[in-house]
Coordinates of C-alpha atoms and ligand atoms in Angstrom, one line a residue:
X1 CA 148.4 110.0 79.4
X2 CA 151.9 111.2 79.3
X3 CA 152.5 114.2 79.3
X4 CA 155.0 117.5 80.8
X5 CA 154.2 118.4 84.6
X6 CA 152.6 121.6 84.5
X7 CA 155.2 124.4 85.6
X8 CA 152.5 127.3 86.5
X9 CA 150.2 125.4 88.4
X10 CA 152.9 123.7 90.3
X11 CA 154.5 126.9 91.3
X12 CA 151.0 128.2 92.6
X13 CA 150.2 124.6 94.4
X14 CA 153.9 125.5 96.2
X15 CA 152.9 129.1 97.0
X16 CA 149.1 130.2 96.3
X17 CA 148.5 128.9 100.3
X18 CA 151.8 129.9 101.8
X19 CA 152.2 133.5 100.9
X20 CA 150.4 136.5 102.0
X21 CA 149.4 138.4 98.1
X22 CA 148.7 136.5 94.9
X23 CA 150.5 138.9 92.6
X24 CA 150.3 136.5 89.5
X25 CA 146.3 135.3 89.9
X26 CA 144.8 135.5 86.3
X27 CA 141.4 135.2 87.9
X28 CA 139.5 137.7 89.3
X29 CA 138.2 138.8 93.0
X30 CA 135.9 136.3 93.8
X31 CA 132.4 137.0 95.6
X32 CA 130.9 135.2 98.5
X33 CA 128.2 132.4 97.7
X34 CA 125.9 134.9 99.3
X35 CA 126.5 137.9 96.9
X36 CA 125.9 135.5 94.1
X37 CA 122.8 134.4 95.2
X38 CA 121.4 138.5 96.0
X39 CA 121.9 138.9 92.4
X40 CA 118.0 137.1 91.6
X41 CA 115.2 136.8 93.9
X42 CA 114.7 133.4 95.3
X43 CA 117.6 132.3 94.2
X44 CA 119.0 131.5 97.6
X45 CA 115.6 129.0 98.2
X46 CA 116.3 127.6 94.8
X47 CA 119.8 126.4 95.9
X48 CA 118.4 125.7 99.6
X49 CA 116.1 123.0 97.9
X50 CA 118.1 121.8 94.9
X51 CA 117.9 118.2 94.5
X52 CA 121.8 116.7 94.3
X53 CA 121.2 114.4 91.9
X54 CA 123.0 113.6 88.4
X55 CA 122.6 117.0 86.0
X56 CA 122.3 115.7 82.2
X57 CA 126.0 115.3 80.7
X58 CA 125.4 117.8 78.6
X59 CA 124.4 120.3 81.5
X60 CA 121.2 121.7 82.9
X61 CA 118.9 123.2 80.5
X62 CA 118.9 126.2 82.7
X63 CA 122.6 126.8 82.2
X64 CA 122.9 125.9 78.5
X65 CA 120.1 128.5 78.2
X66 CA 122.1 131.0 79.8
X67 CA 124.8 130.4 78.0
X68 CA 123.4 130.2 75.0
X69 CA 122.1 133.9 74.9
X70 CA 125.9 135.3 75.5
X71 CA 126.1 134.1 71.5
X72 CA 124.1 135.7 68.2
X73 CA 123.7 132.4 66.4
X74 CA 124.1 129.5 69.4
X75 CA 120.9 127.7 70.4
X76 CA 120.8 126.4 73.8
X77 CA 121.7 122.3 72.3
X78 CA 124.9 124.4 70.8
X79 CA 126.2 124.3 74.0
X80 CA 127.5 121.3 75.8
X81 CA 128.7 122.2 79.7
X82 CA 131.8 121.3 80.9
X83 CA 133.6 121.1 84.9
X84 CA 135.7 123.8 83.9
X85 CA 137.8 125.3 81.3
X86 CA 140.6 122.7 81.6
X87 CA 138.3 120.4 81.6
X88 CA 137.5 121.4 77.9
X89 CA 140.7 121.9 76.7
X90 CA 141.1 118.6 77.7
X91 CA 138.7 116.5 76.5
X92 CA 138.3 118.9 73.1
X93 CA 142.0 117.7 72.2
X94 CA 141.8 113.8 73.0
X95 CA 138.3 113.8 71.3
X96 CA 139.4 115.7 67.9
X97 CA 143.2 115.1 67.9
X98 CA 145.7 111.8 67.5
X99 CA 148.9 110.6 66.0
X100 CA 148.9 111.4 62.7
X101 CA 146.9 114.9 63.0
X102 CA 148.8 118.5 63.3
X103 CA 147.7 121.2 65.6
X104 CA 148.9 124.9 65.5
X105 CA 148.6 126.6 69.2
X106 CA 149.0 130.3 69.8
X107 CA 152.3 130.8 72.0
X108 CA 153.3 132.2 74.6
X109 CA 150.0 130.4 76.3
X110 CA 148.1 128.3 79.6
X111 CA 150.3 125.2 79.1
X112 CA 147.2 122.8 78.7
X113 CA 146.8 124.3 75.4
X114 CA 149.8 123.0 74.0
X115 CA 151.1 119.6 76.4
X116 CA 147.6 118.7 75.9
X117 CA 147.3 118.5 72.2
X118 CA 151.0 116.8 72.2
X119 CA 149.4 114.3 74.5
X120 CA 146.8 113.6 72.4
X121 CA 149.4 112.8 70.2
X122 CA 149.4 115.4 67.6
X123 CA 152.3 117.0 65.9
X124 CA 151.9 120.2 67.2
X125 CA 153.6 123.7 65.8
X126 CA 154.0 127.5 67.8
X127 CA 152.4 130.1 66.4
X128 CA 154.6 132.0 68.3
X129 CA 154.3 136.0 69.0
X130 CA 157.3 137.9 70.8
X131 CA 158.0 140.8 73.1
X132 CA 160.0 142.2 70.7
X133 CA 157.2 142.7 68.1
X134 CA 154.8 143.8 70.9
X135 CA 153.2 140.7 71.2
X136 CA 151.5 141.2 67.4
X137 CA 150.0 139.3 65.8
X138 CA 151.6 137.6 61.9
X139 CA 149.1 136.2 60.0
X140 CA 151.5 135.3 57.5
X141 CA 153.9 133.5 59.6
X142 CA 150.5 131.4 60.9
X143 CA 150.4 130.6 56.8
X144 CA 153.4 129.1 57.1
X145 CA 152.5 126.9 59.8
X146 CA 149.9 125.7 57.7
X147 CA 150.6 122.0 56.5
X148 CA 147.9 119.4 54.4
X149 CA 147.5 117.5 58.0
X150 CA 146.4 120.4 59.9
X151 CA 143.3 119.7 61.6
X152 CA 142.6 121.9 64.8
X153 CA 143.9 125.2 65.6
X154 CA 143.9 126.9 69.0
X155 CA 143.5 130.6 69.7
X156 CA 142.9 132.7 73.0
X157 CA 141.8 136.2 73.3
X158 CA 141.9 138.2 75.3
X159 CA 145.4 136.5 75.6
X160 CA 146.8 135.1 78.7
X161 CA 149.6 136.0 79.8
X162 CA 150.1 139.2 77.9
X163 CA 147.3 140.8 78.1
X164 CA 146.8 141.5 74.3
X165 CA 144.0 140.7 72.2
X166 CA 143.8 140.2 68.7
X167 CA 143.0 143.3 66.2
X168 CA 139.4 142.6 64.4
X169 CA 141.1 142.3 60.9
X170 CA 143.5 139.1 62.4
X171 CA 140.5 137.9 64.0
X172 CA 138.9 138.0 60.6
X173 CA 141.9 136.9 58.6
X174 CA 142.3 133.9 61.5
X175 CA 138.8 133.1 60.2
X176 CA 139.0 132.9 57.2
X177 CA 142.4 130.7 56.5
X178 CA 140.7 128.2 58.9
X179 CA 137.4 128.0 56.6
X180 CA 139.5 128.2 53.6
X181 CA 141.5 124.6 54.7
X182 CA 137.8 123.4 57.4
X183 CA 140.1 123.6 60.0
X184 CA 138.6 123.4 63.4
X185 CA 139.5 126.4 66.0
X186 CA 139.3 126.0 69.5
X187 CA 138.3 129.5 70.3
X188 CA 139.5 130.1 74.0
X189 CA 137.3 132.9 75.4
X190 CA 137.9 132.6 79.2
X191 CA 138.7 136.0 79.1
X192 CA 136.3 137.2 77.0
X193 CA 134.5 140.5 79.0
X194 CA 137.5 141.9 80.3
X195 CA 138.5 144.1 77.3
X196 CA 139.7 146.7 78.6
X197 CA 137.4 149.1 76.1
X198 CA 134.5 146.9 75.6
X199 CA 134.3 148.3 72.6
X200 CA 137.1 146.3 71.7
X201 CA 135.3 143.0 72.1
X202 CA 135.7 140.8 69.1
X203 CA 132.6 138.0 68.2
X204 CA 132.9 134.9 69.5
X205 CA 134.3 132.9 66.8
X206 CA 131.4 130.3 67.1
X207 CA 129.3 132.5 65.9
X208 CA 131.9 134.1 63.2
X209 CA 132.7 130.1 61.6
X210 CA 130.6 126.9 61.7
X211 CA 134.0 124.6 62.9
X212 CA 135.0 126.5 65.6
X213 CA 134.5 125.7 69.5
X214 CA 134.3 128.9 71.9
X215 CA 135.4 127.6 75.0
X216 CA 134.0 129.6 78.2
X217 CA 133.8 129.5 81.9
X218 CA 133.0 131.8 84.8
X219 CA 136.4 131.4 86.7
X220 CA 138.2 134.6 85.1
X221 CA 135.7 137.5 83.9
X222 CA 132.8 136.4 86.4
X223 CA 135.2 135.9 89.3
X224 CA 134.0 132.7 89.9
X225 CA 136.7 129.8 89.3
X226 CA 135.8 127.5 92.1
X227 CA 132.5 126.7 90.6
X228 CA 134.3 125.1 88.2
X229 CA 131.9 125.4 85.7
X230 CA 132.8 126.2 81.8
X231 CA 130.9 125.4 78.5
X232 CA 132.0 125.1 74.9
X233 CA 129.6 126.3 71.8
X234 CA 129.9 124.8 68.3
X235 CA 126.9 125.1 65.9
X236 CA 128.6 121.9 64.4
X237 CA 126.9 118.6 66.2
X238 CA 130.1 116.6 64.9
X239 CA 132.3 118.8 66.8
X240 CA 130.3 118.6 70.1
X241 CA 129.3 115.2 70.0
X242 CA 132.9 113.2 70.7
X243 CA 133.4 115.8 73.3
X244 CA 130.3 114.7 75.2
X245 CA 131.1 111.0 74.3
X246 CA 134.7 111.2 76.4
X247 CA 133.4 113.3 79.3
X248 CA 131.5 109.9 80.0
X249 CA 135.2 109.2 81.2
X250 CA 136.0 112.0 82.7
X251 CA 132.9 114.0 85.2
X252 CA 130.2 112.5 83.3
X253 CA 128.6 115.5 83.9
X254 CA 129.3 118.9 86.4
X255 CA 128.4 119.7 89.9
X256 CA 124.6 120.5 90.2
X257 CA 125.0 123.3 92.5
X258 CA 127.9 124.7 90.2
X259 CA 125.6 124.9 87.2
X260 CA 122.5 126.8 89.1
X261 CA 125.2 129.1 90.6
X262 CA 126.9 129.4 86.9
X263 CA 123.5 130.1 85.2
X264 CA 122.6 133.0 88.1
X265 CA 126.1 134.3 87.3
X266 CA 125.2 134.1 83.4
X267 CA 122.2 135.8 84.1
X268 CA 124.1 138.4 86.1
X269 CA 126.7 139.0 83.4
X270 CA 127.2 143.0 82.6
X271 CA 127.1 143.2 86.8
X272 CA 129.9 140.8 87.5
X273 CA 132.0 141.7 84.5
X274 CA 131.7 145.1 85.1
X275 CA 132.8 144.8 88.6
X276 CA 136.3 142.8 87.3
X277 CA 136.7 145.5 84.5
X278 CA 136.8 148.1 87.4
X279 CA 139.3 146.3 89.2
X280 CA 141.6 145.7 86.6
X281 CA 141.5 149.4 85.4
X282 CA 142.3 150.1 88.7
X283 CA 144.9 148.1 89.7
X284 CA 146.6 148.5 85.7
X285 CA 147.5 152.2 86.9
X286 CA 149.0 150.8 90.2
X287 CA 151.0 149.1 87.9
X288 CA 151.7 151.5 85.6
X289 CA 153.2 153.7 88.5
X290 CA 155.3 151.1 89.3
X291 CA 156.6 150.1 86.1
X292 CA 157.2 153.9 85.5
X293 CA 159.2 154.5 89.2
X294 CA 161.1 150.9 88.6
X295 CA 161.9 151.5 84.4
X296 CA 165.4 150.8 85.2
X297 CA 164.5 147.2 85.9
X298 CA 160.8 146.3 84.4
X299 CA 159.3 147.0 81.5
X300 CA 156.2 146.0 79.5
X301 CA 154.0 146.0 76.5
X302 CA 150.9 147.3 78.3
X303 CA 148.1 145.2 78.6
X304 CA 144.7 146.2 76.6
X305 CA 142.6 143.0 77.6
X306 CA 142.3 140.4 80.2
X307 CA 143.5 139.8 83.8
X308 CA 147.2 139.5 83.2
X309 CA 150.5 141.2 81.8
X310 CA 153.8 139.9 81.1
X311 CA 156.3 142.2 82.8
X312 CA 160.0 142.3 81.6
X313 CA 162.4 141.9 83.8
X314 CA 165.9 143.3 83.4
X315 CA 169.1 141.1 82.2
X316 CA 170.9 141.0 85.4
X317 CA 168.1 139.5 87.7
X318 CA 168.1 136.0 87.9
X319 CA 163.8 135.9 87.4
X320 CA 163.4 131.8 88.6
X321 CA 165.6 132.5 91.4
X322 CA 164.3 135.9 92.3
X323 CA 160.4 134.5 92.3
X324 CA 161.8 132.2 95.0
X325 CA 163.2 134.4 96.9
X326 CA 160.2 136.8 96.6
X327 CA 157.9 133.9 97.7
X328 CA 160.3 133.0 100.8
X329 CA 160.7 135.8 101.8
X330 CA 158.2 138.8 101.0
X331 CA 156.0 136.1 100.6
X332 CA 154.4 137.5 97.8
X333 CA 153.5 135.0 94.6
X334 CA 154.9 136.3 91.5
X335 CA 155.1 133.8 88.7
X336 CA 158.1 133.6 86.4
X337 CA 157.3 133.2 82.7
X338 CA 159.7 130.5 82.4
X339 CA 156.6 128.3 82.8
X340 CA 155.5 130.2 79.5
X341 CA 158.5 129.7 78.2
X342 CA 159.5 133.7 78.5
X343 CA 161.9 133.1 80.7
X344 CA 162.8 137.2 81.2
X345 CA 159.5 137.7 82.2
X346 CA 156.9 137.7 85.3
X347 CA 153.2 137.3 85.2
X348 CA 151.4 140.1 86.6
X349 CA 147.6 139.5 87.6
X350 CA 145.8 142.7 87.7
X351 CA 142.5 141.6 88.5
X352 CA 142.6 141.2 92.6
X353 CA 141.5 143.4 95.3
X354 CA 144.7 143.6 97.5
X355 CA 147.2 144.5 94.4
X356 CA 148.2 147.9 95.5
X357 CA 149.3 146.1 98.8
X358 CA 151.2 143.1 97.1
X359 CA 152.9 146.0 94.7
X360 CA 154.0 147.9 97.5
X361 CA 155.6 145.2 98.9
X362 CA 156.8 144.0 96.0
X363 CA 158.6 147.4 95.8
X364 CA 160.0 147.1 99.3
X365 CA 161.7 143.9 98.2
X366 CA 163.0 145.4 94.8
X367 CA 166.4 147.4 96.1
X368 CA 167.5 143.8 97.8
X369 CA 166.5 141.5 95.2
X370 CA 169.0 138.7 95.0
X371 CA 171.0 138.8 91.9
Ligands
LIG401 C1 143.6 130.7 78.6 C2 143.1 129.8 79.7 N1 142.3 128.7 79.4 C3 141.8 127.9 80.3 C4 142.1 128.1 81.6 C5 141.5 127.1 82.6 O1 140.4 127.7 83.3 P1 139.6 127.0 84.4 O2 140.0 127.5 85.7 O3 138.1 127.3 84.1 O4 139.8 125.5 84.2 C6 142.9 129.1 82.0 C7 143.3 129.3 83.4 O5 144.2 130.1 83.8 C8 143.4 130.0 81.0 O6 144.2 131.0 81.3

């Protein structure tokens, strides 16, 4: 496979061990193993005494179960479990895509979503969205895109890195120029929970449209990314079934006591989400403060979903260079959007326990940033 190096998780394989705050994290607080398991009586015997054999490929009954009842219209063989998220991304794009095919990806995005699909190789447009129209959302320059070889099309909200999330009528619009042409959407929905009003939370578009994947894991919402469990639902067989095929070459099939840990957390879900909703609304005013004190420099469309938000960062700071330097030598992580592509931005990840620490010293470092 040939393909770009990946820039963000790079940067956090130089830093995420070597600094003191993770300022850029798009997953949330994690829990202890023990937490987890005091969720559910006799849960902790049940992982004491699980057998470590080889779960099915298409993941434990147990788990697809689980899984299966976050949906209105997935049964529990909709649902095929992968080792996480990137996991899915990958294999969904090498299954479904090749030369000769054209993929549309949502932009500014996790850089899997569109190095993957090139490496598959697809021809692969932007549907690009910019800070300078708040992030929004144009269906009608998605139109354009739009060509008689488009096959897949890739969507994530709530949207990482900005923190947005699509308005119900795009959503619905979305929808319906992909049924219109029986394009296929990869639905990424990693985020999904942490709207910041759940009221705000949109279906899962498996549910909404028969050829689209929703593509899930508990490493953002659930706080639980080193299970490194993730699923993908499709009521479409044909969809599901190449998937599966290729993961023969990849895990074969997920850890075992990932998926009993995953299907406790699924279980568990309005507990752990509502615990990383609180978080984020908490640590979002931090950062509102500080983008309010510091206006002179930062700026931002305000996040409304998610566990991330793309700050702006002012014309005469050098942003590569300064998240160096800030890394070095406040060692605190902050992720420059260049590896988005944005490069006047930084990532902010709003969904840790020790923010209002790594902001303060974050400010501290602000007057003698390095120009
Ligand atoms: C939009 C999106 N999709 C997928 C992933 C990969 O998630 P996982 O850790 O479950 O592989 C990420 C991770 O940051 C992400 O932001």
């Amino acid at each position: 496979v040939r393909i770009r190096p990946f820039g963000l998780e790079r940067f956090f394989a130089r830093w995420e061990f070597s600094t003191d705050f993770s300022l850029s994290s798009s997953d949330c607080e994690t829990l202890s193993v023990a937490r987890l398991l005091a969720l559910e009586p006799g849960a902790q015997e049940r992982l004491l005494e699980l057998q470590l054999g080889y779960p099915p490929v298409e993941g434990s009954a147990e788990l697809r179960s689980a899984a299966a009842t976050s949906y209105e219209r997935v049964e529990d063989d909709d649902v095929l479990v992968v080792a996480a998220a990137e996991e899915g991304i990958f294999l969904a794009y090498h299954a479904l895509l090749g030369p000769g095919d054209h993929a549309i990806v949502e932009t500014p995005c996790y850089a899997s979503a569109v190095e993957v699909a090139r490496s598959a190789g697809a021809d692969v447009s932007c549907w690009q969205r910019r800070d300078a129209d708040a992030w929004g959302y144009d269906l009608e320059r998605l139109a354009g895109l739009l060509r008689p070889d488009t096959k897949l099309l890739y969507v994530n909200t709530p949207h990482n890195p900005t923190g947005s999330q699509m308005p119900r009528e795009t959503f619905d619009g979305v929808m319906e120029l992909a049924a219109e042409r029986s394009l296929i959407v990869l639905s990424d929905e990693v985020y999904a929970g942490l709207e910041h009003d759940p009221e705000r939370r949109l279906p899962a578009a498996c549910d909404r449209y028969e050829n689209a994947i929703s593509l899930n894991a508990v490493s953002k919402a659930y706080g639980l990314p080193g299970l490194r469990v993730a699923w993908m639902a499709s009521r479409n067989h044909a969809l599901l079934e190449p998937i599966a095929d290729l993961k023969l070459y990849t895990t074969i099939c997920s850890s075992a006591p990932g998926e009993l840990l995953a299907a406790i957390a699924l279980r568990h879900r309005e507990t752990l989400t509502r615990r990383t909703r609180k978080l984020v609304a908490d640590n979002l005013a931090v950062a509102d403060d500080l983008v309010e004190r510091r206006d002179e420099l930062i700026s931002w469309v305000r996040p409304v979903a998610g566990s991330t938000g793309l700050v702006r960062v002012a014309d005469e700071i050098d942003v590569d260079s300064w998240c160096g330097h800030l890394a070095e030598h406040a060692r605190v992580l902050l992720l420059p959007g260049s590896v988005f592509d944005e490069p006047r931005h930084v990532r902010l990840g709003l969904g840790r326990r020790n923010f209002g620490a790594a902001i303060a010293r974050l400010d501290d470092h602000l007057d003698g940033r390095p120009r």
